């Protein structure tokens, strides 16, 4: 099995990311007719869901954006797994 850090991720077709002014965001799935509120970390993670970024590259970029903070890799993995289970994105 591939290392999850090397896997790209992408929003499912019809899912839209709507950033909010405070850094959080909302994901909306037209197909599921559901929306999901995202905290700052999940919103930033989803902003990289373009099918080109890997978890490794996102971790690098986040460490450059927030040099004084460390976001545990497992937090991002759990978020991606949860969003995939809810059918808002695909990864792996």
mmCIF file with all atom_site columns, N, CA and C in Angstrom, residues 31-83:
data_model
loop_
_atom_site.group_PDB
_atom_site.id
_atom_site.type_symbol
_atom_site.label_atom_id
_atom_site.label_alt_id
_atom_site.label_comp_id
_atom_site.label_asym_id
_atom_site.label_entity_id
_atom_site.label_seq_id
_atom_site.pdbx_PDB_ins_code
_atom_site.Cartn_x
_atom_site.Cartn_y
_atom_site.Cartn_z
_atom_site.occupancy
_atom_site.B_iso_or_equiv
_atom_site.pdbx_formal_charge
_atom_site.auth_seq_id
_atom_site.auth_comp_id
_atom_site.auth_asym_id
_atom_site.auth_atom_id
_atom_site.pdbx_PDB_model_num
ATOM 1   N N  . UNK A 1 31 ? -24.688 17.065 -4.827 1.00 0.00 ? 31 UNK A N  1
ATOM 2   C CA . UNK A 1 31 ? -25.204 15.702 -4.966 1.00 0.00 ? 31 UNK A CA 1
ATOM 3   C C  . UNK A 1 31 ? -25.807 15.182 -3.667 1.00 0.00 ? 31 UNK A C  1
ATOM 4   N N  . UNK A 1 32 ? -25.122 15.438 -2.547 1.00 0.00 ? 32 UNK A N  1
ATOM 5   C CA . UNK A 1 32 ? -25.610 14.955 -1.251 1.00 0.00 ? 32 UNK A CA 1
ATOM 6   C C  . UNK A 1 32 ? -26.618 15.910 -0.634 1.00 0.00 ? 32 UNK A C  1
ATOM 7   N N  . UNK A 1 33 ? -26.698 17.128 -1.165 1.00 0.00 ? 33 UNK A N  1
ATOM 8   C CA . UNK A 1 33 ? -27.514 18.204 -0.597 1.00 0.00 ? 33 UNK A CA 1
ATOM 9   C C  . UNK A 1 33 ? -27.171 18.390 0.877  1.00 0.00 ? 33 UNK A C  1
ATOM 10  N N  . UNK A 1 34 ? -25.847 18.473 1.133  1.00 0.00 ? 34 UNK A N  1
ATOM 11  C CA . UNK A 1 34 ? -25.351 18.641 2.501  1.00 0.00 ? 34 UNK A CA 1
ATOM 12  C C  . UNK A 1 34 ? -24.256 19.688 2.510  1.00 0.00 ? 34 UNK A C  1
ATOM 13  N N  . UNK A 1 35 ? -24.151 20.380 3.632  1.00 0.00 ? 35 UNK A N  1
ATOM 14  C CA . UNK A 1 35 ? -23.031 21.286 3.837  1.00 0.00 ? 35 UNK A CA 1
ATOM 15  C C  . UNK A 1 35 ? -22.323 20.879 5.123  1.00 0.00 ? 35 UNK A C  1
ATOM 16  N N  . UNK A 1 36 ? -21.086 21.301 5.230  1.00 0.00 ? 36 UNK A N  1
ATOM 17  C CA . UNK A 1 36 ? -20.263 20.941 6.371  1.00 0.00 ? 36 UNK A CA 1
ATOM 18  C C  . UNK A 1 36 ? -19.409 22.145 6.731  1.00 0.00 ? 36 UNK A C  1
ATOM 19  N N  . UNK A 1 37 ? -19.477 22.573 7.989  1.00 0.00 ? 37 UNK A N  1
ATOM 20  C CA . UNK A 1 37 ? -18.645 23.677 8.463  1.00 0.00 ? 37 UNK A CA 1
ATOM 21  C C  . UNK A 1 37 ? -17.249 23.156 8.769  1.00 0.00 ? 37 UNK A C  1
ATOM 22  N N  . UNK A 1 38 ? -16.243 23.903 8.335  1.00 0.00 ? 38 UNK A N  1
ATOM 23  C CA . UNK A 1 38 ? -14.854 23.514 8.545  1.00 0.00 ? 38 UNK A CA 1
ATOM 24  C C  . UNK A 1 38 ? -14.153 24.529 9.438  1.00 0.00 ? 38 UNK A C  1
ATOM 25  N N  . UNK A 1 39 ? -13.323 24.036 10.346 1.00 0.00 ? 39 UNK A N  1
ATOM 26  C CA . UNK A 1 39 ? -12.507 24.950 11.131 1.00 0.00 ? 39 UNK A CA 1
ATOM 27  C C  . UNK A 1 39 ? -11.348 25.455 10.266 1.00 0.00 ? 39 UNK A C  1
ATOM 28  N N  . UNK A 1 40 ? -10.502 26.297 10.824 1.00 0.00 ? 40 UNK A N  1
ATOM 29  C CA . UNK A 1 40 ? -9.413  26.913 10.064 1.00 0.00 ? 40 UNK A CA 1
ATOM 30  C C  . UNK A 1 40 ? -8.483  25.876 9.426  1.00 0.00 ? 40 UNK A C  1
ATOM 31  N N  . UNK A 1 41 ? -8.117  24.862 10.202 1.00 0.00 ? 41 UNK A N  1
ATOM 32  C CA . UNK A 1 41 ? -7.184  23.845 9.706  1.00 0.00 ? 41 UNK A CA 1
ATOM 33  C C  . UNK A 1 41 ? -7.809  23.036 8.570  1.00 0.00 ? 41 UNK A C  1
ATOM 34  N N  . UNK A 1 42 ? -9.040  22.595 8.752  1.00 0.00 ? 42 UNK A N  1
ATOM 35  C CA . UNK A 1 42 ? -9.720  21.808 7.712  1.00 0.00 ? 42 UNK A CA 1
ATOM 36  C C  . UNK A 1 42 ? -9.970  22.658 6.466  1.00 0.00 ? 42 UNK A C  1
ATOM 37  N N  . UNK A 1 43 ? -10.283 23.932 6.662  1.00 0.00 ? 43 UNK A N  1
ATOM 38  C CA . UNK A 1 43 ? -10.505 24.829 5.521  1.00 0.00 ? 43 UNK A CA 1
ATOM 39  C C  . UNK A 1 43 ? -9.225  24.989 4.718  1.00 0.00 ? 43 UNK A C  1
ATOM 40  N N  . UNK A 1 44 ? -8.111  25.181 5.412  1.00 0.00 ? 44 UNK A N  1
ATOM 41  C CA . UNK A 1 44 ? -6.823  25.319 4.718  1.00 0.00 ? 44 UNK A CA 1
ATOM 42  C C  . UNK A 1 44 ? -6.476  24.020 4.002  1.00 0.00 ? 44 UNK A C  1
ATOM 43  N N  . UNK A 1 45 ? -6.678  22.894 4.662  1.00 0.00 ? 45 UNK A N  1
ATOM 44  C CA . UNK A 1 45 ? -6.410  21.591 4.048  1.00 0.00 ? 45 UNK A CA 1
ATOM 45  C C  . UNK A 1 45 ? -7.227  21.426 2.768  1.00 0.00 ? 45 UNK A C  1
ATOM 46  N N  . UNK A 1 46 ? -8.507  21.759 2.816  1.00 0.00 ? 46 UNK A N  1
ATOM 47  C CA . UNK A 1 46 ? -9.369  21.607 1.642  1.00 0.00 ? 46 UNK A CA 1
ATOM 48  C C  . UNK A 1 46 ? -8.999  22.579 0.529  1.00 0.00 ? 46 UNK A C  1
ATOM 49  N N  . UNK A 1 47 ? -8.373  23.689 0.876  1.00 0.00 ? 47 UNK A N  1
ATOM 50  C CA . UNK A 1 47 ? -7.948  24.627 -0.170 1.00 0.00 ? 47 UNK A CA 1
ATOM 51  C C  . UNK A 1 47 ? -6.849  24.017 -1.046 1.00 0.00 ? 47 UNK A C  1
ATOM 52  N N  . UNK A 1 48 ? -6.200  22.984 -0.560 1.00 0.00 ? 48 UNK A N  1
ATOM 53  C CA . UNK A 1 48 ? -5.162  22.281 -1.326 1.00 0.00 ? 48 UNK A CA 1
ATOM 54  C C  . UNK A 1 48 ? -5.715  21.071 -2.087 1.00 0.00 ? 48 UNK A C  1
ATOM 55  N N  . UNK A 1 49 ? -7.023  20.818 -2.014 1.00 0.00 ? 49 UNK A N  1
ATOM 56  C CA . UNK A 1 49 ? -7.639  19.628 -2.617 1.00 0.00 ? 49 UNK A CA 1
ATOM 57  C C  . UNK A 1 49 ? -7.821  19.822 -4.117 1.00 0.00 ? 49 UNK A C  1
ATOM 58  N N  . UNK A 1 50 ? -6.690  19.808 -4.829 1.00 0.00 ? 50 UNK A N  1
ATOM 59  C CA . UNK A 1 50 ? -6.714  20.074 -6.269 1.00 0.00 ? 50 UNK A CA 1
ATOM 60  C C  . UNK A 1 50 ? -6.267  18.878 -7.105 1.00 0.00 ? 50 UNK A C  1
ATOM 61  N N  . UNK A 1 51 ? -5.988  17.751 -6.446 1.00 0.00 ? 51 UNK A N  1
ATOM 62  C CA . UNK A 1 51 ? -5.519  16.574 -7.169 1.00 0.00 ? 51 UNK A CA 1
ATOM 63  C C  . UNK A 1 51 ? -4.036  16.605 -7.479 1.00 0.00 ? 51 UNK A C  1
ATOM 64  N N  . UNK A 1 52 ? -3.351  17.671 -7.064 1.00 0.00 ? 52 UNK A N  1
ATOM 65  C CA . UNK A 1 52 ? -1.907  17.795 -7.312 1.00 0.00 ? 52 UNK A CA 1
ATOM 66  C C  . UNK A 1 52 ? -1.100  17.792 -6.021 1.00 0.00 ? 52 UNK A C  1
ATOM 67  N N  . UNK A 1 53 ? -1.669  18.341 -4.949 1.00 0.00 ? 53 UNK A N  1
ATOM 68  C CA . UNK A 1 53 ? -0.971  18.371 -3.670 1.00 0.00 ? 53 UNK A CA 1
ATOM 69  C C  . UNK A 1 53 ? -1.058  17.005 -2.987 1.00 0.00 ? 53 UNK A C  1
ATOM 70  N N  . UNK A 1 54 ? 0.057   16.618 -2.386 1.00 0.00 ? 54 UNK A N  1
ATOM 71  C CA . UNK A 1 54 ? 0.081   15.428 -1.539 1.00 0.00 ? 54 UNK A CA 1
ATOM 72  C C  . UNK A 1 54 ? 0.025   15.884 -0.085 1.00 0.00 ? 54 UNK A C  1
ATOM 73  N N  . UNK A 1 55 ? -0.239  14.967 0.803  1.00 0.00 ? 55 UNK A N  1
ATOM 74  C CA . UNK A 1 55 ? -0.244  15.307 2.217  1.00 0.00 ? 55 UNK A CA 1
ATOM 75  C C  . UNK A 1 55 ? 1.133   15.841 2.624  1.00 0.00 ? 55 UNK A C  1
ATOM 76  N N  . UNK A 1 56 ? 2.197   15.252 2.097  1.00 0.00 ? 56 UNK A N  1
ATOM 77  C CA . UNK A 1 56 ? 3.557   15.726 2.404  1.00 0.00 ? 56 UNK A CA 1
ATOM 78  C C  . UNK A 1 56 ? 3.750   17.171 1.978  1.00 0.00 ? 56 UNK A C  1
ATOM 79  N N  . UNK A 1 57 ? 3.308   17.513 0.770  1.00 0.00 ? 57 UNK A N  1
ATOM 80  C CA . UNK A 1 57 ? 3.492   18.882 0.291  1.00 0.00 ? 57 UNK A CA 1
ATOM 81  C C  . UNK A 1 57 ? 2.647   19.864 1.092  1.00 0.00 ? 57 UNK A C  1
ATOM 82  N N  . UNK A 1 58 ? 1.462   19.438 1.513  1.00 0.00 ? 58 UNK A N  1
ATOM 83  C CA . UNK A 1 58 ? 0.603   20.300 2.331  1.00 0.00 ? 58 UNK A CA 1
ATOM 84  C C  . UNK A 1 58 ? 1.254   20.534 3.694  1.00 0.00 ? 58 UNK A C  1
ATOM 85  N N  . UNK A 1 59 ? 1.811   19.496 4.287  1.00 0.00 ? 59 UNK A N  1
ATOM 86  C CA . UNK A 1 59 ? 2.496   19.655 5.571  1.00 0.00 ? 59 UNK A CA 1
ATOM 87  C C  . UNK A 1 59 ? 3.652   20.648 5.445  1.00 0.00 ? 59 UNK A C  1
ATOM 88  N N  . UNK A 1 60 ? 4.397   20.578 4.353  1.00 0.00 ? 60 UNK A N  1
ATOM 89  C CA . UNK A 1 60 ? 5.500   21.523 4.120  1.00 0.00 ? 60 UNK A CA 1
ATOM 90  C C  . UNK A 1 60 ? 4.978   22.943 3.990  1.00 0.00 ? 60 UNK A C  1
ATOM 91  N N  . UNK A 1 61 ? 3.937   23.125 3.182  1.00 0.00 ? 61 UNK A N  1
ATOM 92  C CA . UNK A 1 61 ? 3.388   24.466 2.976  1.00 0.00 ? 61 UNK A CA 1
ATOM 93  C C  . UNK A 1 61 ? 2.805   25.032 4.262  1.00 0.00 ? 61 UNK A C  1
ATOM 94  N N  . UNK A 1 62 ? 2.117   24.188 5.039  1.00 0.00 ? 62 UNK A N  1
ATOM 95  C CA . UNK A 1 62 ? 1.546   24.661 6.300  1.00 0.00 ? 62 UNK A CA 1
ATOM 96  C C  . UNK A 1 62 ? 2.642   25.078 7.281  1.00 0.00 ? 62 UNK A C  1
ATOM 97  N N  . UNK A 1 63 ? 3.774   24.355 7.263  1.00 0.00 ? 63 UNK A N  1
ATOM 98  C CA . UNK A 1 63 ? 4.859   24.722 8.177  1.00 0.00 ? 63 UNK A CA 1
ATOM 99  C C  . UNK A 1 63 ? 5.498   26.049 7.762  1.00 0.00 ? 63 UNK A C  1
ATOM 100 N N  . UNK A 1 64 ? 5.430   26.388 6.468  1.00 0.00 ? 64 UNK A N  1
ATOM 101 C CA . UNK A 1 64 ? 5.927   27.686 6.017  1.00 0.00 ? 64 UNK A CA 1
ATOM 102 C C  . UNK A 1 64 ? 4.937   28.802 6.355  1.00 0.00 ? 64 UNK A C  1
ATOM 103 N N  . UNK A 1 65 ? 3.640   28.511 6.242  1.00 0.00 ? 65 UNK A N  1
ATOM 104 C CA . UNK A 1 65 ? 2.606   29.504 6.547  1.00 0.00 ? 65 UNK A CA 1
ATOM 105 C C  . UNK A 1 65 ? 2.558   29.779 8.049  1.00 0.00 ? 65 UNK A C  1
ATOM 106 N N  . UNK A 1 66 ? 2.704   28.717 8.851  1.00 0.00 ? 66 UNK A N  1
ATOM 107 C CA . UNK A 1 66 ? 2.642   28.825 10.318 1.00 0.00 ? 66 UNK A CA 1
ATOM 108 C C  . UNK A 1 66 ? 3.935   28.288 10.932 1.00 0.00 ? 66 UNK A C  1
ATOM 109 N N  . UNK A 1 67 ? 5.046   29.034 10.812 1.00 0.00 ? 67 UNK A N  1
ATOM 110 C CA . UNK A 1 67 ? 6.335   28.515 11.287 1.00 0.00 ? 67 UNK A CA 1
ATOM 111 C C  . UNK A 1 67 ? 6.398   28.265 12.793 1.00 0.00 ? 67 UNK A C  1
ATOM 112 N N  . UNK A 1 68 ? 5.534   28.912 13.556 1.00 0.00 ? 68 UNK A N  1
ATOM 113 C CA . UNK A 1 68 ? 5.572   28.743 15.011 1.00 0.00 ? 68 UNK A CA 1
ATOM 114 C C  . UNK A 1 68 ? 4.599   27.679 15.511 1.00 0.00 ? 68 UNK A C  1
ATOM 115 N N  . UNK A 1 69 ? 3.872   27.050 14.595 1.00 0.00 ? 69 UNK A N  1
ATOM 116 C CA . UNK A 1 69 ? 2.897   26.027 14.978 1.00 0.00 ? 69 UNK A CA 1
ATOM 117 C C  . UNK A 1 69 ? 3.200   24.730 14.247 1.00 0.00 ? 69 UNK A C  1
ATOM 118 N N  . UNK A 1 70 ? 2.932   23.637 14.929 1.00 0.00 ? 70 UNK A N  1
ATOM 119 C CA . UNK A 1 70 ? 3.071   22.329 14.305 1.00 0.00 ? 70 UNK A CA 1
ATOM 120 C C  . UNK A 1 70 ? 1.698   21.682 14.262 1.00 0.00 ? 70 UNK A C  1
ATOM 121 N N  . UNK A 1 71 ? 1.254   21.360 13.071 1.00 0.00 ? 71 UNK A N  1
ATOM 122 C CA . UNK A 1 71 ? -0.014  20.649 12.917 1.00 0.00 ? 71 UNK A CA 1
ATOM 123 C C  . UNK A 1 71 ? 0.331   19.175 12.786 1.00 0.00 ? 71 UNK A C  1
ATOM 124 N N  . UNK A 1 72 ? -0.096  18.356 13.738 1.00 0.00 ? 72 UNK A N  1
ATOM 125 C CA . UNK A 1 72 ? 0.237   16.928 13.670 1.00 0.00 ? 72 UNK A CA 1
ATOM 126 C C  . UNK A 1 72 ? -0.311  16.292 12.392 1.00 0.00 ? 72 UNK A C  1
ATOM 127 N N  . UNK A 1 73 ? 0.533   15.513 11.757 1.00 0.00 ? 73 UNK A N  1
ATOM 128 C CA . UNK A 1 73 ? 0.136   14.823 10.524 1.00 0.00 ? 73 UNK A CA 1
ATOM 129 C C  . UNK A 1 73 ? -1.139  14.015 10.723 1.00 0.00 ? 73 UNK A C  1
ATOM 130 N N  . UNK A 1 74 ? -1.261  13.364 11.876 1.00 0.00 ? 74 UNK A N  1
ATOM 131 C CA . UNK A 1 74 ? -2.428  12.502 12.118 1.00 0.00 ? 74 UNK A CA 1
ATOM 132 C C  . UNK A 1 74 ? -3.724  13.301 12.116 1.00 0.00 ? 74 UNK A C  1
ATOM 133 N N  . UNK A 1 75 ? -3.682  14.561 12.532 1.00 0.00 ? 75 UNK A N  1
ATOM 134 C CA . UNK A 1 75 ? -4.874  15.413 12.505 1.00 0.00 ? 75 UNK A CA 1
ATOM 135 C C  . UNK A 1 75 ? -5.346  15.582 11.061 1.00 0.00 ? 75 UNK A C  1
ATOM 136 N N  . UNK A 1 76 ? -4.395  15.811 10.149 1.00 0.00 ? 76 UNK A N  1
ATOM 137 C CA . UNK A 1 76 ? -4.750  15.975 8.734  1.00 0.00 ? 76 UNK A CA 1
ATOM 138 C C  . UNK A 1 76 ? -5.234  14.664 8.131  1.00 0.00 ? 76 UNK A C  1
ATOM 139 N N  . UNK A 1 77 ? -4.585  13.567 8.475  1.00 0.00 ? 77 UNK A N  1
ATOM 140 C CA . UNK A 1 77 ? -5.013  12.248 7.989  1.00 0.00 ? 77 UNK A CA 1
ATOM 141 C C  . UNK A 1 77 ? -6.438  11.955 8.451  1.00 0.00 ? 77 UNK A C  1
ATOM 142 N N  . UNK A 1 78 ? -6.712  12.220 9.730  1.00 0.00 ? 78 UNK A N  1
ATOM 143 C CA . UNK A 1 78 ? -8.059  11.983 10.266 1.00 0.00 ? 78 UNK A CA 1
ATOM 144 C C  . UNK A 1 78 ? -9.089  12.848 9.557  1.00 0.00 ? 78 UNK A C  1
ATOM 145 N N  . UNK A 1 79 ? -8.727  14.095 9.285  1.00 0.00 ? 79 UNK A N  1
ATOM 146 C CA . UNK A 1 79 ? -9.641  15.004 8.594  1.00 0.00 ? 79 UNK A CA 1
ATOM 147 C C  . UNK A 1 79 ? -9.927  14.497 7.179  1.00 0.00 ? 79 UNK A C  1
ATOM 148 N N  . UNK A 1 80 ? -8.889  14.111 6.450  1.00 0.00 ? 80 UNK A N  1
ATOM 149 C CA . UNK A 1 80 ? -9.079  13.596 5.092  1.00 0.00 ? 80 UNK A CA 1
ATOM 150 C C  . UNK A 1 80 ? -9.930  12.322 5.108  1.00 0.00 ? 80 UNK A C  1
ATOM 151 N N  . UNK A 1 81 ? -9.657  11.434 6.058  1.00 0.00 ? 81 UNK A N  1
ATOM 152 C CA . UNK A 1 81 ? -10.442 10.200 6.153  1.00 0.00 ? 81 UNK A CA 1
ATOM 153 C C  . UNK A 1 81 ? -11.911 10.500 6.438  1.00 0.00 ? 81 UNK A C  1
ATOM 154 N N  . UNK A 1 82 ? -12.155 11.463 7.337  1.00 0.00 ? 82 UNK A N  1
ATOM 155 C CA . UNK A 1 82 ? -13.526 11.824 7.678  1.00 0.00 ? 82 UNK A CA 1
ATOM 156 C C  . UNK A 1 82 ? -14.243 12.439 6.468  1.00 0.00 ? 82 UNK A C  1
ATOM 157 N N  . UNK A 1 83 ? -13.576 13.339 5.771  1.00 0.00 ? 83 UNK A N  1
ATOM 158 C CA . UNK A 1 83 ? -14.194 13.973 4.603  1.00 0.00 ? 83 UNK A CA 1
ATOM 159 C C  . UNK A 1 83 ? -14.447 12.963 3.494  1.00 0.00 ? 83 UNK A C  1
#
